[in-house]
Tab-separated table of C-alpha atoms in Angstrom:
chain	number	residue	atom	x	y	z
A	1383	UNK	CA	0.260	0.072	0.088
A	1384	UNK	CA	2.938	2.496	0.812
A	1385	UNK	CA	4.265	1.500	-2.469
A	1386	UNK	CA	1.086	2.624	-4.397
A	1387	UNK	CA	0.948	5.528	-2.249
A	1388	UNK	CA	4.383	7.050	-2.843
A	1389	UNK	CA	3.560	6.079	-7.057
A	1390	UNK	CA	0.201	7.911	-6.871
A	1391	UNK	CA	2.094	11.019	-5.361
A	1392	UNK	CA	4.829	10.378	-8.017
A	1393	UNK	CA	2.236	10.829	-10.615
A	1394	UNK	CA	0.339	14.253	-9.135
A	1395	UNK	CA	3.714	15.448	-9.586
A	1396	UNK	CA	4.666	14.623	-12.571
A	1397	UNK	CA	1.497	15.645	-13.979
A	1398	UNK	CA	1.313	18.980	-11.787
A	1399	UNK	CA	4.868	19.936	-11.791
A	1400	UNK	CA	6.476	19.459	-15.021
A	1401	UNK	CA	9.190	21.073	-14.499
A	1402	UNK	CA	12.176	19.446	-14.127
A	1403	UNK	CA	14.198	21.331	-11.970
A	1404	UNK	CA	11.052	21.616	-9.443
A	1405	UNK	CA	10.933	17.705	-9.997
A	1406	UNK	CA	15.026	17.611	-9.424
A	1407	UNK	CA	14.344	19.805	-6.284
A	1408	UNK	CA	12.427	17.131	-4.745
A	1409	UNK	CA	14.315	14.901	-2.383
A	1410	UNK	CA	13.224	11.350	-3.110
A	1411	UNK	CA	11.626	9.870	-0.025
A	1412	UNK	CA	11.481	5.655	0.578
A	1413	UNK	CA	8.337	4.455	-0.528
A	1414	UNK	CA	7.300	3.817	3.236
A	1415	UNK	CA	7.137	7.015	3.783
A	1416	UNK	CA	4.739	9.367	1.199
A	1417	UNK	CA	3.173	11.648	4.546
A	1418	UNK	CA	7.029	12.922	3.883
A	1419	UNK	CA	6.635	13.154	0.445
A	1420	UNK	CA	3.545	14.969	0.041
A	1421	UNK	CA	5.448	17.819	2.823
A	1422	UNK	CA	8.233	18.020	0.261
A	1423	UNK	CA	5.894	18.296	-2.770
A	1424	UNK	CA	4.179	20.927	-0.692
A	1425	UNK	CA	7.224	22.870	0.459
A	1426	UNK	CA	8.545	23.207	-2.915
A	1427	UNK	CA	5.354	24.363	-4.708
A	1428	UNK	CA	5.273	26.922	-2.175
A	1429	UNK	CA	9.222	27.602	-2.733
A	1430	UNK	CA	7.813	28.407	-6.536
A	1431	UNK	CA	4.923	30.655	-6.057
A	1432	UNK	CA	7.482	32.867	-4.344
A	1433	UNK	CA	9.953	32.943	-6.728
A	1434	UNK	CA	7.035	33.697	-9.417
A	1435	UNK	CA	5.993	36.920	-6.704
A	1436	UNK	CA	9.896	37.535	-6.591
A	1437	UNK	CA	9.525	37.830	-10.352
A	1438	UNK	CA	6.324	39.805	-10.293
A	1439	UNK	CA	7.662	42.808	-7.502
A	1440	UNK	CA	10.897	42.444	-10.086
A	1441	UNK	CA	9.383	43.988	-13.351
A	1442	UNK	CA	7.121	45.919	-11.230
A	1443	UNK	CA	10.179	47.857	-9.615
A	1444	UNK	CA	11.594	47.721	-13.376
A	1445	UNK	CA	8.730	49.612	-14.889
A	1446	UNK	CA	7.992	51.980	-12.234
A	1447	UNK	CA	12.153	52.969	-12.681
A	1448	UNK	CA	11.624	53.575	-15.896
A	1449	UNK	CA	8.400	55.634	-15.335
A	1450	UNK	CA	10.594	57.717	-13.350
A	1451	UNK	CA	13.355	58.152	-15.218
A	1452	UNK	CA	10.560	58.964	-17.751
A	1453	UNK	CA	9.300	61.799	-15.772
A	1454	UNK	CA	12.523	62.627	-14.734
A	1455	UNK	CA	13.841	63.399	-18.161
A	1456	UNK	CA	10.974	65.236	-19.092
A	1457	UNK	CA	10.695	67.629	-16.448
A	1458	UNK	CA	14.604	68.664	-16.115
A	1459	UNK	CA	13.528	68.846	-19.787
A	1460	UNK	CA	11.015	70.878	-19.812
A	1461	UNK	CA	12.984	73.671	-17.441
A	1462	UNK	CA	15.283	74.203	-19.764
A	1463	UNK	CA	13.273	74.629	-22.837
A	1464	UNK	CA	10.945	76.595	-20.872
A	1465	UNK	CA	13.835	79.350	-19.388
A	1466	UNK	CA	14.920	79.499	-22.868
A	1467	UNK	CA	11.966	80.627	-24.344
A	1468	UNK	CA	10.897	82.687	-20.948
A	1469	UNK	CA	14.553	84.467	-21.728
A	1470	UNK	CA	13.809	84.557	-24.895
A	1471	UNK	CA	10.395	86.762	-24.347
A	1472	UNK	CA	11.871	89.017	-22.040
A	1473	UNK	CA	15.056	89.879	-24.652
A	1474	UNK	CA	12.417	90.858	-27.468
A	1475	UNK	CA	10.393	92.555	-25.290
A	1476	UNK	CA	12.952	95.161	-24.455
A	1477	UNK	CA	14.368	95.479	-27.821
A	1478	UNK	CA	18.257	93.160	-26.372
A	1479	UNK	CA	20.031	91.933	-29.017
A	1480	UNK	CA	22.623	90.269	-26.769
A	1481	UNK	CA	21.566	86.265	-26.881
A	1482	UNK	CA	18.936	85.512	-24.627
A	1483	UNK	CA	20.283	81.860	-24.272
A	1484	UNK	CA	24.081	83.267	-23.939
A	1485	UNK	CA	22.420	85.104	-21.145
A	1486	UNK	CA	20.708	82.658	-19.226
A	1487	UNK	CA	23.932	80.496	-19.717
A	1488	UNK	CA	25.986	82.483	-17.757
A	1489	UNK	CA	23.707	83.053	-15.461
A	1490	UNK	CA	23.696	79.141	-14.652
A	1491	UNK	CA	27.434	79.016	-14.322
A	1492	UNK	CA	27.874	81.487	-12.036
A	1493	UNK	CA	24.478	79.906	-9.694
A	1494	UNK	CA	26.596	76.650	-10.044
A	1495	UNK	CA	30.341	78.399	-9.129
A	1496	UNK	CA	28.584	80.082	-6.139
A	1497	UNK	CA	26.640	77.340	-4.711
A	1498	UNK	CA	29.960	74.748	-5.056
A	1499	UNK	CA	31.924	77.476	-3.410
A	1500	UNK	CA	28.954	77.432	-0.456
A	1501	UNK	CA	27.192	74.579	-0.655
A	1502	UNK	CA	28.801	72.084	-3.020
A	1503	UNK	CA	26.309	69.463	-1.881
A	1504	UNK	CA	23.556	72.039	-3.679
A	1505	UNK	CA	25.648	71.943	-6.774
A	1506	UNK	CA	26.111	68.772	-7.422
A	1507	UNK	CA	22.348	67.864	-6.601
A	1508	UNK	CA	21.824	70.753	-9.277
A	1509	UNK	CA	24.177	68.678	-11.966
A	1510	UNK	CA	22.451	65.606	-11.135
A	1511	UNK	CA	19.280	67.161	-11.496
A	1512	UNK	CA	19.837	68.300	-15.343
A	1513	UNK	CA	21.765	64.937	-16.244
A	1514	UNK	CA	19.029	63.399	-17.934
A	1515	UNK	CA	17.674	66.648	-19.754
A	1516	UNK	CA	21.749	67.179	-20.277
A	1517	UNK	CA	22.316	63.727	-22.107
A	1518	UNK	CA	19.431	64.138	-24.073
A	1519	UNK	CA	20.501	67.206	-25.558
A	1520	UNK	CA	23.659	65.463	-26.329
A	1521	UNK	CA	22.857	62.368	-27.966
A	1522	UNK	CA	20.191	64.324	-30.446
A	1523	UNK	CA	22.562	66.974	-30.935
A	1524	UNK	CA	22.809	67.094	-34.697
A	1525	UNK	CA	19.505	66.658	-35.116
A	1526	UNK	CA	18.655	70.171	-34.591
A	1527	UNK	CA	20.879	71.277	-37.067
A	1528	UNK	CA	19.701	68.974	-39.730
A	1529	UNK	CA	16.682	72.000	-40.857
A	1530	UNK	CA	18.514	74.832	-42.555
A	1531	UNK	CA	20.944	71.150	-44.306
A	1532	UNK	CA	17.184	69.916	-45.068
A	1533	UNK	CA	16.080	73.283	-46.562
A	1534	UNK	CA	18.998	74.033	-48.722
A	1535	UNK	CA	17.886	73.236	-52.393
A	1536	UNK	CA	15.595	76.205	-51.114
A	1537	UNK	CA	18.207	78.921	-49.204
A	1538	UNK	CA	20.825	78.540	-52.302
A	1539	UNK	CA	18.312	78.699	-55.298
A	1540	UNK	CA	18.805	81.837	-55.835
A	1541	UNK	CA	21.950	82.274	-55.085
A	1542	UNK	CA	24.286	82.442	-58.307
A	1543	UNK	CA	26.498	79.305	-58.699
A	1544	UNK	CA	29.653	81.371	-59.078
A	1545	UNK	CA	28.681	82.885	-55.550
A	1546	UNK	CA	27.854	79.499	-54.353
A	1547	UNK	CA	31.371	77.737	-55.544
A	1548	UNK	CA	33.185	80.984	-53.812
A	1549	UNK	CA	31.500	80.478	-50.492
A	1550	UNK	CA	32.686	76.606	-50.660
A	1551	UNK	CA	36.232	77.690	-51.123
A	1552	UNK	CA	35.545	79.907	-48.295
A	1553	UNK	CA	34.582	77.759	-45.856
A	1554	UNK	CA	37.447	75.203	-46.780
A	1555	UNK	CA	39.865	77.545	-46.568
A	1556	UNK	CA	38.819	79.602	-43.675
A	1557	UNK	CA	38.410	76.199	-41.424
A	1558	UNK	CA	42.181	74.884	-42.434
A	1559	UNK	CA	43.134	78.837	-41.716
A	1560	UNK	CA	41.541	78.630	-38.247
A	1561	UNK	CA	42.497	75.514	-37.325
A	1562	UNK	CA	46.484	76.651	-38.016
A	1563	UNK	CA	45.622	79.323	-36.139
A	1564	UNK	CA	43.972	78.468	-33.247
A	1565	UNK	CA	46.300	74.914	-32.610
A	1566	UNK	CA	50.118	76.810	-33.256
A	1567	UNK	CA	48.154	79.215	-30.865
A	1568	UNK	CA	47.963	76.981	-28.604
A	1569	UNK	CA	51.350	74.817	-29.077
A	1570	UNK	CA	52.900	78.295	-28.433
A	1571	UNK	CA	51.493	78.915	-25.448
A	1572	UNK	CA	52.055	75.528	-23.763
A	1573	UNK	CA	55.788	75.911	-24.444
A	1574	UNK	CA	55.455	79.201	-22.239
A	1575	UNK	CA	53.704	77.856	-19.233
A	1576	UNK	CA	54.942	74.157	-19.449
A	1577	UNK	CA	51.735	73.609	-17.469
A	1578	UNK	CA	51.035	69.612	-17.068
A	1579	UNK	CA	48.455	67.619	-18.058
A	1580	UNK	CA	45.442	66.267	-15.401
A	1581	UNK	CA	42.812	63.942	-16.243
A	1582	UNK	CA	39.909	65.167	-17.127
A	1583	UNK	CA	36.811	65.091	-15.157
A	1584	UNK	CA	34.629	61.471	-16.595
A	1585	UNK	CA	32.007	63.051	-18.971
A	1586	UNK	CA	29.002	61.010	-19.199
A	1587	UNK	CA	27.846	59.449	-23.164
A	1588	UNK	CA	24.182	59.105	-24.154
A	1589	UNK	CA	23.286	55.265	-24.922
A	1590	UNK	CA	22.866	54.619	-28.395
A	1591	UNK	CA	20.163	53.247	-30.552
A	1592	UNK	CA	17.962	50.788	-29.734
A	1593	UNK	CA	16.160	48.460	-32.636
A	1594	UNK	CA	12.918	49.434	-30.692
A	1595	UNK	CA	13.123	53.232	-31.230
A	1596	UNK	CA	14.047	52.513	-35.079
A	1597	UNK	CA	10.635	50.314	-35.385
A	1598	UNK	CA	9.173	52.644	-33.202
A	1599	UNK	CA	9.692	55.741	-35.403
A	1600	UNK	CA	9.343	53.740	-38.334
A	1601	UNK	CA	5.446	52.829	-37.373
A	1602	UNK	CA	4.684	56.508	-37.376
A	1603	UNK	CA	6.312	57.142	-40.279
A	1604	UNK	CA	4.500	54.711	-42.372
A	1605	UNK	CA	1.271	55.684	-40.775
A	1606	UNK	CA	1.631	59.466	-40.684
A	1607	UNK	CA	2.991	59.718	-44.618
A	1608	UNK	CA	0.045	57.516	-45.771
A	1609	UNK	CA	-2.410	59.719	-43.497
A	1610	UNK	CA	-1.271	62.858	-44.664
A	1611	UNK	CA	-1.381	61.306	-48.336
A	1612	UNK	CA	-5.092	60.673	-47.930
A	1613	UNK	CA	-5.765	63.920	-45.736
A	1614	UNK	CA	-3.097	66.709	-46.433
A	1615	UNK	CA	-5.193	69.147	-43.721
A	1616	UNK	CA	-5.518	66.077	-41.504
A	1617	UNK	CA	-4.010	68.532	-38.511
A	1618	UNK	CA	-5.407	71.780	-39.588
A	1619	UNK	CA	-2.566	72.843	-41.914
A	1620	UNK	CA	-0.390	71.102	-44.301
A	1621	UNK	CA	2.459	71.635	-42.320
A	1622	UNK	CA	1.349	70.063	-39.048
A	1623	UNK	CA	-0.037	67.341	-40.956
A	1624	UNK	CA	3.448	66.742	-42.449
A	1625	UNK	CA	5.250	67.385	-39.431
A	1626	UNK	CA	4.686	63.775	-37.944
A	1627	UNK	CA	6.345	61.822	-41.436
A	1628	UNK	CA	8.941	64.553	-41.952
A	1629	UNK	CA	10.500	64.350	-38.321
A	1630	UNK	CA	10.294	60.334	-38.074
A	1631	UNK	CA	12.382	60.242	-41.551
A	1632	UNK	CA	15.195	62.998	-40.333
A	1633	UNK	CA	15.207	60.769	-36.601
A	1634	UNK	CA	15.221	57.579	-38.631
A	1635	UNK	CA	18.037	59.278	-41.025
A	1636	UNK	CA	20.314	59.456	-37.752
A	1637	UNK	CA	19.858	56.561	-36.494
A	1638	UNK	CA	21.149	54.971	-39.465
A	1639	UNK	CA	23.754	57.073	-40.240
A	1640	UNK	CA	25.190	56.791	-36.875
A	1641	UNK	CA	24.797	53.038	-37.384
A	1642	UNK	CA	26.955	53.183	-40.340
A	1643	UNK	CA	30.765	52.179	-40.351
A	1644	UNK	CA	33.605	54.458	-39.377
A	1645	UNK	CA	35.224	54.012	-42.208
A	1646	UNK	CA	31.643	54.989	-44.372
A	1647	UNK	CA	31.264	58.252	-42.295
A	1648	UNK	CA	34.879	59.554	-43.044
A	1649	UNK	CA	33.342	60.151	-46.164
A	1650	UNK	CA	29.372	60.085	-45.794
A	1651	UNK	CA	28.411	62.101	-42.272
A	1652	UNK	CA	25.619	61.047	-40.738
A	1653	UNK	CA	24.460	64.392	-40.693
A	1654	UNK	CA	24.094	63.909	-44.644
A	1655	UNK	CA	22.398	60.735	-43.915
A	1656	UNK	CA	19.887	62.435	-42.103
A	1657	UNK	CA	19.137	64.964	-44.244
A	1658	UNK	CA	18.914	63.240	-46.917
A	1659	UNK	CA	16.459	60.625	-45.599
A	1660	UNK	CA	14.175	63.829	-44.769
A	1661	UNK	CA	14.982	65.187	-48.688
A	1662	UNK	CA	14.096	62.109	-50.091
A	1663	UNK	CA	10.782	61.815	-47.733
A	1664	UNK	CA	9.866	65.514	-48.884
A	1665	UNK	CA	9.880	64.624	-52.327
A	1666	UNK	CA	8.561	61.129	-52.294
A	1667	UNK	CA	5.197	63.119	-50.532
A	1668	UNK	CA	5.436	65.811	-53.037
A	1669	UNK	CA	5.313	64.126	-56.320
A	1670	UNK	CA	2.491	61.660	-55.060
A	1671	UNK	CA	0.744	64.587	-53.615
A	1672	UNK	CA	1.752	66.312	-57.085
A	1673	UNK	CA	2.367	69.702	-53.943
A	1674	UNK	CA	6.135	69.621	-55.745
A	1675	UNK	CA	9.217	69.263	-53.690
A	1676	UNK	CA	9.205	73.065	-52.897
A	1677	UNK	CA	6.162	73.528	-51.201
A	1678	UNK	CA	7.154	70.621	-48.743
A	1679	UNK	CA	10.471	71.561	-47.689
A	1680	UNK	CA	8.597	75.026	-47.066
A	1681	UNK	CA	6.109	73.363	-44.709
A	1682	UNK	CA	9.064	71.858	-43.406
A	1683	UNK	CA	11.096	74.793	-41.652
A	1684	UNK	CA	7.827	77.477	-41.552
A	1685	UNK	CA	9.518	79.489	-38.903
A	1686	UNK	CA	6.183	80.322	-37.743
A	1687	UNK	CA	5.202	79.638	-34.193
A	1688	UNK	CA	1.414	79.328	-34.552
A	1689	UNK	CA	1.981	76.864	-37.619
A	1690	UNK	CA	5.208	74.762	-36.985
A	1691	UNK	CA	6.565	71.961	-39.146
A	1692	UNK	CA	9.169	69.026	-38.302
A	1693	UNK	CA	11.949	71.945	-38.514
A	1694	UNK	CA	11.032	74.392	-36.150
A	1695	UNK	CA	10.472	71.775	-33.560
A	1696	UNK	CA	13.772	71.005	-33.750
A	1697	UNK	CA	15.287	74.262	-33.907
A	1698	UNK	CA	13.161	75.101	-31.206
A	1699	UNK	CA	16.091	73.493	-29.195
A	1700	UNK	CA	19.453	75.243	-30.453
A	1701	UNK	CA	18.964	77.700	-27.145
A	1702	UNK	CA	18.836	74.821	-24.556
A	1703	UNK	CA	22.110	73.459	-26.181
A	1704	UNK	CA	23.788	76.605	-25.391
A	1705	UNK	CA	22.018	76.870	-21.652
A	1706	UNK	CA	23.507	73.336	-21.507
A	1707	UNK	CA	27.252	74.537	-21.728
A	1708	UNK	CA	26.744	76.377	-18.349
A	1709	UNK	CA	26.942	72.239	-16.879
A	1710	UNK	CA	29.756	71.194	-19.222
A	1711	UNK	CA	31.700	74.299	-18.731
A	1712	UNK	CA	31.282	73.669	-14.865
A	1713	UNK	CA	32.070	70.065	-14.792
A	1714	UNK	CA	35.243	70.540	-16.903
A	1715	UNK	CA	36.085	74.206	-14.485
A	1716	UNK	CA	38.819	72.823	-12.794
A	1717	UNK	CA	40.525	71.916	-16.523
A	1718	UNK	CA	39.961	75.624	-17.579
A	1719	UNK	CA	41.144	77.142	-14.387
A	1720	UNK	CA	44.965	75.005	-15.140
A	1721	UNK	CA	44.998	75.364	-18.691
A	1722	UNK	CA	43.496	79.149	-18.954
A	1723	UNK	CA	46.313	80.848	-20.707
A	1724	UNK	CA	46.449	78.065	-23.398
A	1725	UNK	CA	42.758	77.868	-23.798
A	1726	UNK	CA	41.348	81.468	-23.665
A	1727	UNK	CA	44.086	82.630	-25.701
A	1728	UNK	CA	44.002	80.401	-28.629
A	1729	UNK	CA	40.105	80.371	-28.656
A	1730	UNK	CA	40.239	84.597	-28.347
A	1731	UNK	CA	42.663	84.859	-31.502
A	1732	UNK	CA	40.911	82.494	-33.337
A	1733	UNK	CA	37.879	83.676	-33.123
A	1734	UNK	CA	38.657	87.300	-33.985
A	1735	UNK	CA	41.110	85.984	-37.060
A	1736	UNK	CA	37.787	83.478	-38.458
A	1737	UNK	CA	35.634	86.579	-38.623
A	1738	UNK	CA	38.354	89.333	-39.991
A	1739	UNK	CA	39.668	86.655	-42.181
A	1740	UNK	CA	36.017	85.592	-43.744
A	1741	UNK	CA	35.109	89.246	-44.076
A	1742	UNK	CA	38.627	89.856	-46.158
A	1743	UNK	CA	38.178	87.180	-48.034
A	1744	UNK	CA	34.765	87.790	-48.838
A	1745	UNK	CA	36.168	90.860	-50.311
A	1746	UNK	CA	39.308	89.699	-51.698
A	1747	UNK	CA	37.069	86.982	-53.959
A	1748	UNK	CA	34.387	89.659	-54.853
A	1749	UNK	CA	31.591	87.906	-52.978
A	1750	UNK	CA	28.301	89.416	-52.322
A	1751	UNK	CA	28.459	91.748	-49.227
A	1752	UNK	CA	25.103	90.210	-47.813
A	1753	UNK	CA	26.862	86.809	-48.299
A	1754	UNK	CA	29.720	87.575	-46.754
A	1755	UNK	CA	27.532	88.607	-43.719
A	1756	UNK	CA	25.691	85.570	-43.733
A	1757	UNK	CA	28.382	83.133	-43.592
A	1758	UNK	CA	31.010	85.421	-41.057
A	1759	UNK	CA	30.534	82.999	-37.965
A	1760	UNK	CA	31.330	79.787	-39.962
A	1761	UNK	CA	33.253	78.783	-37.219
A	1762	UNK	CA	30.150	79.164	-34.419
A	1763	UNK	CA	27.929	76.659	-33.294
A	1764	UNK	CA	24.252	77.433	-35.050
A	1765	UNK	CA	22.550	77.888	-31.968
A	1766	UNK	CA	24.606	81.016	-31.485
A	1767	UNK	CA	25.569	81.848	-35.282
A	1768	UNK	CA	21.742	83.295	-36.286
A	1769	UNK	CA	22.453	85.465	-33.526
A	1770	UNK	CA	25.085	86.725	-34.758
A	1771	UNK	CA	23.880	87.222	-37.867
A	1772	UNK	CA	20.817	88.957	-36.650
A	1773	UNK	CA	23.399	91.693	-35.382
A	1774	UNK	CA	23.720	92.783	-39.086
A	1775	UNK	CA	21.020	93.580	-41.950
A	1776	UNK	CA	20.466	91.803	-44.695
A	1777	UNK	CA	21.720	88.359	-43.733
A	1778	UNK	CA	21.071	85.164	-45.176
A	1779	UNK	CA	20.148	83.057	-41.860
A	1780	UNK	CA	19.435	79.735	-43.843
A	1781	UNK	CA	22.508	79.970	-45.582
A	1782	UNK	CA	24.459	80.744	-42.322
A	1783	UNK	CA	23.375	77.632	-40.627
A	1784	UNK	CA	24.049	75.616	-44.244
A	1785	UNK	CA	27.743	76.830	-43.617
A	1786	UNK	CA	27.981	76.858	-40.142
A	1787	UNK	CA	26.718	73.035	-40.719
A	1788	UNK	CA	29.312	72.382	-43.731
A	1789	UNK	CA	32.010	74.246	-42.355
A	1790	UNK	CA	31.216	71.163	-39.433
A	1791	UNK	CA	31.195	68.627	-42.262
A	1792	UNK	CA	34.412	69.254	-43.556
A	1793	UNK	CA	36.046	69.178	-40.290
A	1794	UNK	CA	34.548	66.073	-39.215
A	1795	UNK	CA	35.962	64.263	-42.042
A	1796	UNK	CA	39.099	65.616	-42.805
A	1797	UNK	CA	40.315	67.248	-38.782
A	1798	UNK	CA	42.308	64.275	-37.836
A	1799	UNK	CA	44.322	63.313	-40.831
A	1800	UNK	CA	44.861	67.333	-41.169
A	1801	UNK	CA	46.212	67.288	-37.360
A	1802	UNK	CA	48.606	64.403	-37.995
A	1803	UNK	CA	49.777	66.367	-40.875
A	1804	UNK	CA	50.685	69.459	-39.387
A	1805	UNK	CA	52.134	67.712	-36.125
A	1806	UNK	CA	49.945	68.171	-34.018
A	1807	UNK	CA	50.485	65.921	-30.931
A	1808	UNK	CA	49.503	67.513	-27.764
A	1809	UNK	CA	45.485	66.592	-26.880
A	1810	UNK	CA	44.806	70.190	-25.892
A	1811	UNK	CA	46.255	71.564	-28.939
A	1812	UNK	CA	44.339	69.005	-30.954
A	1813	UNK	CA	40.781	69.546	-29.353
A	1814	UNK	CA	41.062	73.499	-29.401
A	1815	UNK	CA	41.641	73.514	-32.559
A	1816	UNK	CA	39.394	70.908	-33.398
A	1817	UNK	CA	36.472	72.735	-31.691
A	1818	UNK	CA	37.418	76.380	-32.858
A	1819	UNK	CA	37.070	75.357	-36.511
A	1820	UNK	CA	34.776	72.971	-37.117
A	1821	UNK	CA	32.118	73.788	-33.622
A	1822	UNK	CA	30.433	70.105	-32.582
A	1823	UNK	CA	30.616	67.950	-35.680
A	1824	UNK	CA	35.094	68.492	-35.466
A	1825	UNK	CA	34.810	67.542	-32.238
A	1826	UNK	CA	32.477	64.464	-31.969
A	1827	UNK	CA	34.428	62.946	-34.861
A	1828	UNK	CA	37.806	63.513	-32.598
A	1829	UNK	CA	36.463	62.495	-29.503
A	1830	UNK	CA	35.187	59.480	-30.816
A	1831	UNK	CA	38.699	58.296	-31.326
A	1832	UNK	CA	40.692	60.639	-29.047
A	1833	UNK	CA	38.637	60.636	-26.129
A	1834	UNK	CA	41.467	62.317	-23.732
A	1835	UNK	CA	41.262	65.232	-25.868
A	1836	UNK	CA	36.994	65.733	-25.205
A	1837	UNK	CA	36.794	68.645	-22.607
A	1838	UNK	CA	39.332	70.542	-24.710
A	1839	UNK	CA	36.925	70.034	-27.505
A	1840	UNK	CA	34.239	70.721	-25.079
A	1841	UNK	CA	35.565	74.108	-23.470
A	1842	UNK	CA	36.940	75.787	-26.742
A	1843	UNK	CA	32.940	74.432	-28.693
A	1844	UNK	CA	31.060	76.473	-26.175
A	1845	UNK	CA	34.030	79.246	-25.871
A	1846	UNK	CA	34.111	80.153	-29.126
A	1847	UNK	CA	30.895	80.475	-29.774
A	1848	UNK	CA	30.730	82.804	-26.327
A	1849	UNK	CA	33.480	85.125	-27.340
A	1850	UNK	CA	32.325	85.367	-30.988
A	1851	UNK	CA	28.865	86.659	-30.175
A	1852	UNK	CA	30.016	88.891	-27.373
A	1853	UNK	CA	32.638	90.240	-29.880
A	1854	UNK	CA	29.645	90.938	-32.391
A	1855	UNK	CA	27.599	92.834	-29.911
A	1856	UNK	CA	29.735	95.208	-29.626
A	1857	UNK	CA	29.151	97.901	-32.362
A	1858	UNK	CA	32.301	99.050	-33.132
A	1859	UNK	CA	33.473	95.264	-34.172
A	1860	UNK	CA	30.586	95.370	-36.152
A	1861	UNK	CA	31.257	98.054	-38.057
A	1862	UNK	CA	34.793	97.061	-38.255
A	1863	UNK	CA	33.753	94.322	-39.766
A	1864	UNK	CA	30.968	95.693	-42.034
A	1865	UNK	CA	34.172	98.488	-42.865
A	1866	UNK	CA	36.376	95.155	-44.330
A	1867	UNK	CA	33.580	93.269	-46.073
A	1868	UNK	CA	32.715	96.591	-48.113
């Protein structure tokens, strides 16, 4: 009987506990003790149930953590964007021409420095709070420059081919000249001060793109593209209806471009892939809807807050890019203080040289004054270059942005090879020369292979735009530049 009872219990176990791991966890009990065997089965079931509950709790905690991280990002990024919008409205209301985002950057940096000297924990807490927003801006930074490259066909439509060729030569030659001035200046000052290099503060890197993100944006593109074809004004206007699929095509192009092999990126920068993706989407929609390419590109960047396009959404982040400079400079404040002589001397000289050499080159090659003014801030990040040309009348802001992007692309593709040919071995000189001549694109290209140069790139990248903005806000400087341009 005992033997039959044991067999029945084993059959019960095989039927209701098919998991081999659970069965193996049961200690085989002699046939004459079925009660003990049943007790062991009961204990094993309880263990399995507890394990399932634990896994469920872990899943719940993971979801909660993801939601909290998302909320943290939304709040921190929202504050940065709101601050930029508020300052911009105030500066417009009181007719101040100085870049509002640059003023905001100075304020944030000052607050961080004061807190660091009085309540260090508060400064650290502030940095940690805005870290998700800063990583978001860093991750998507190239996208904020793309709109002006996407609408380049519209920007250059009225520019003669000869003038376009002159602009290209000024950009390429100016990039090389600015790189040499910044690099050789940094090396000369380095030899004079002879400051020993110390490790920089580690800078967090944003996460890479996932296949889930790609498929999500792909779904948005397909659904919104078809909807726009069927109902061109479904969201009120053509621009708003085209916004989802044009934005999705831009993002998808950037994702694919970032996944390209490094060898391909040397000749086909991700930003080009990104712009081409948006242009192809606009071309396809223009053909299928019979609107044509030019109107659809007009929907991409309307420059109207009441009727925004995909490009307007991206351009709105440019002010937040400038505000983020405050955090990156504060993070590397020790490095800035230690190498202040090299950094400030090289950046200031390079900035003056870039502005005045561009003005002179435009006059020497006979470029129209309005076009020369438009490309003056070629070595400054788009976020501040647009503010700089707003000081001058008759400037083409779309051409300004395009010139800045092309300068960055030239630098990104050729900066490392050029630095090697010029014999620049010092990371400080390489970083400053790169950022002073090719801003963010050059910085990204060099730091990907030479991370030790990244801090100096980041500092020079920010300071070049800051000094150029401050210089051009001074009326006598603007008048002298216009005099050189003729």
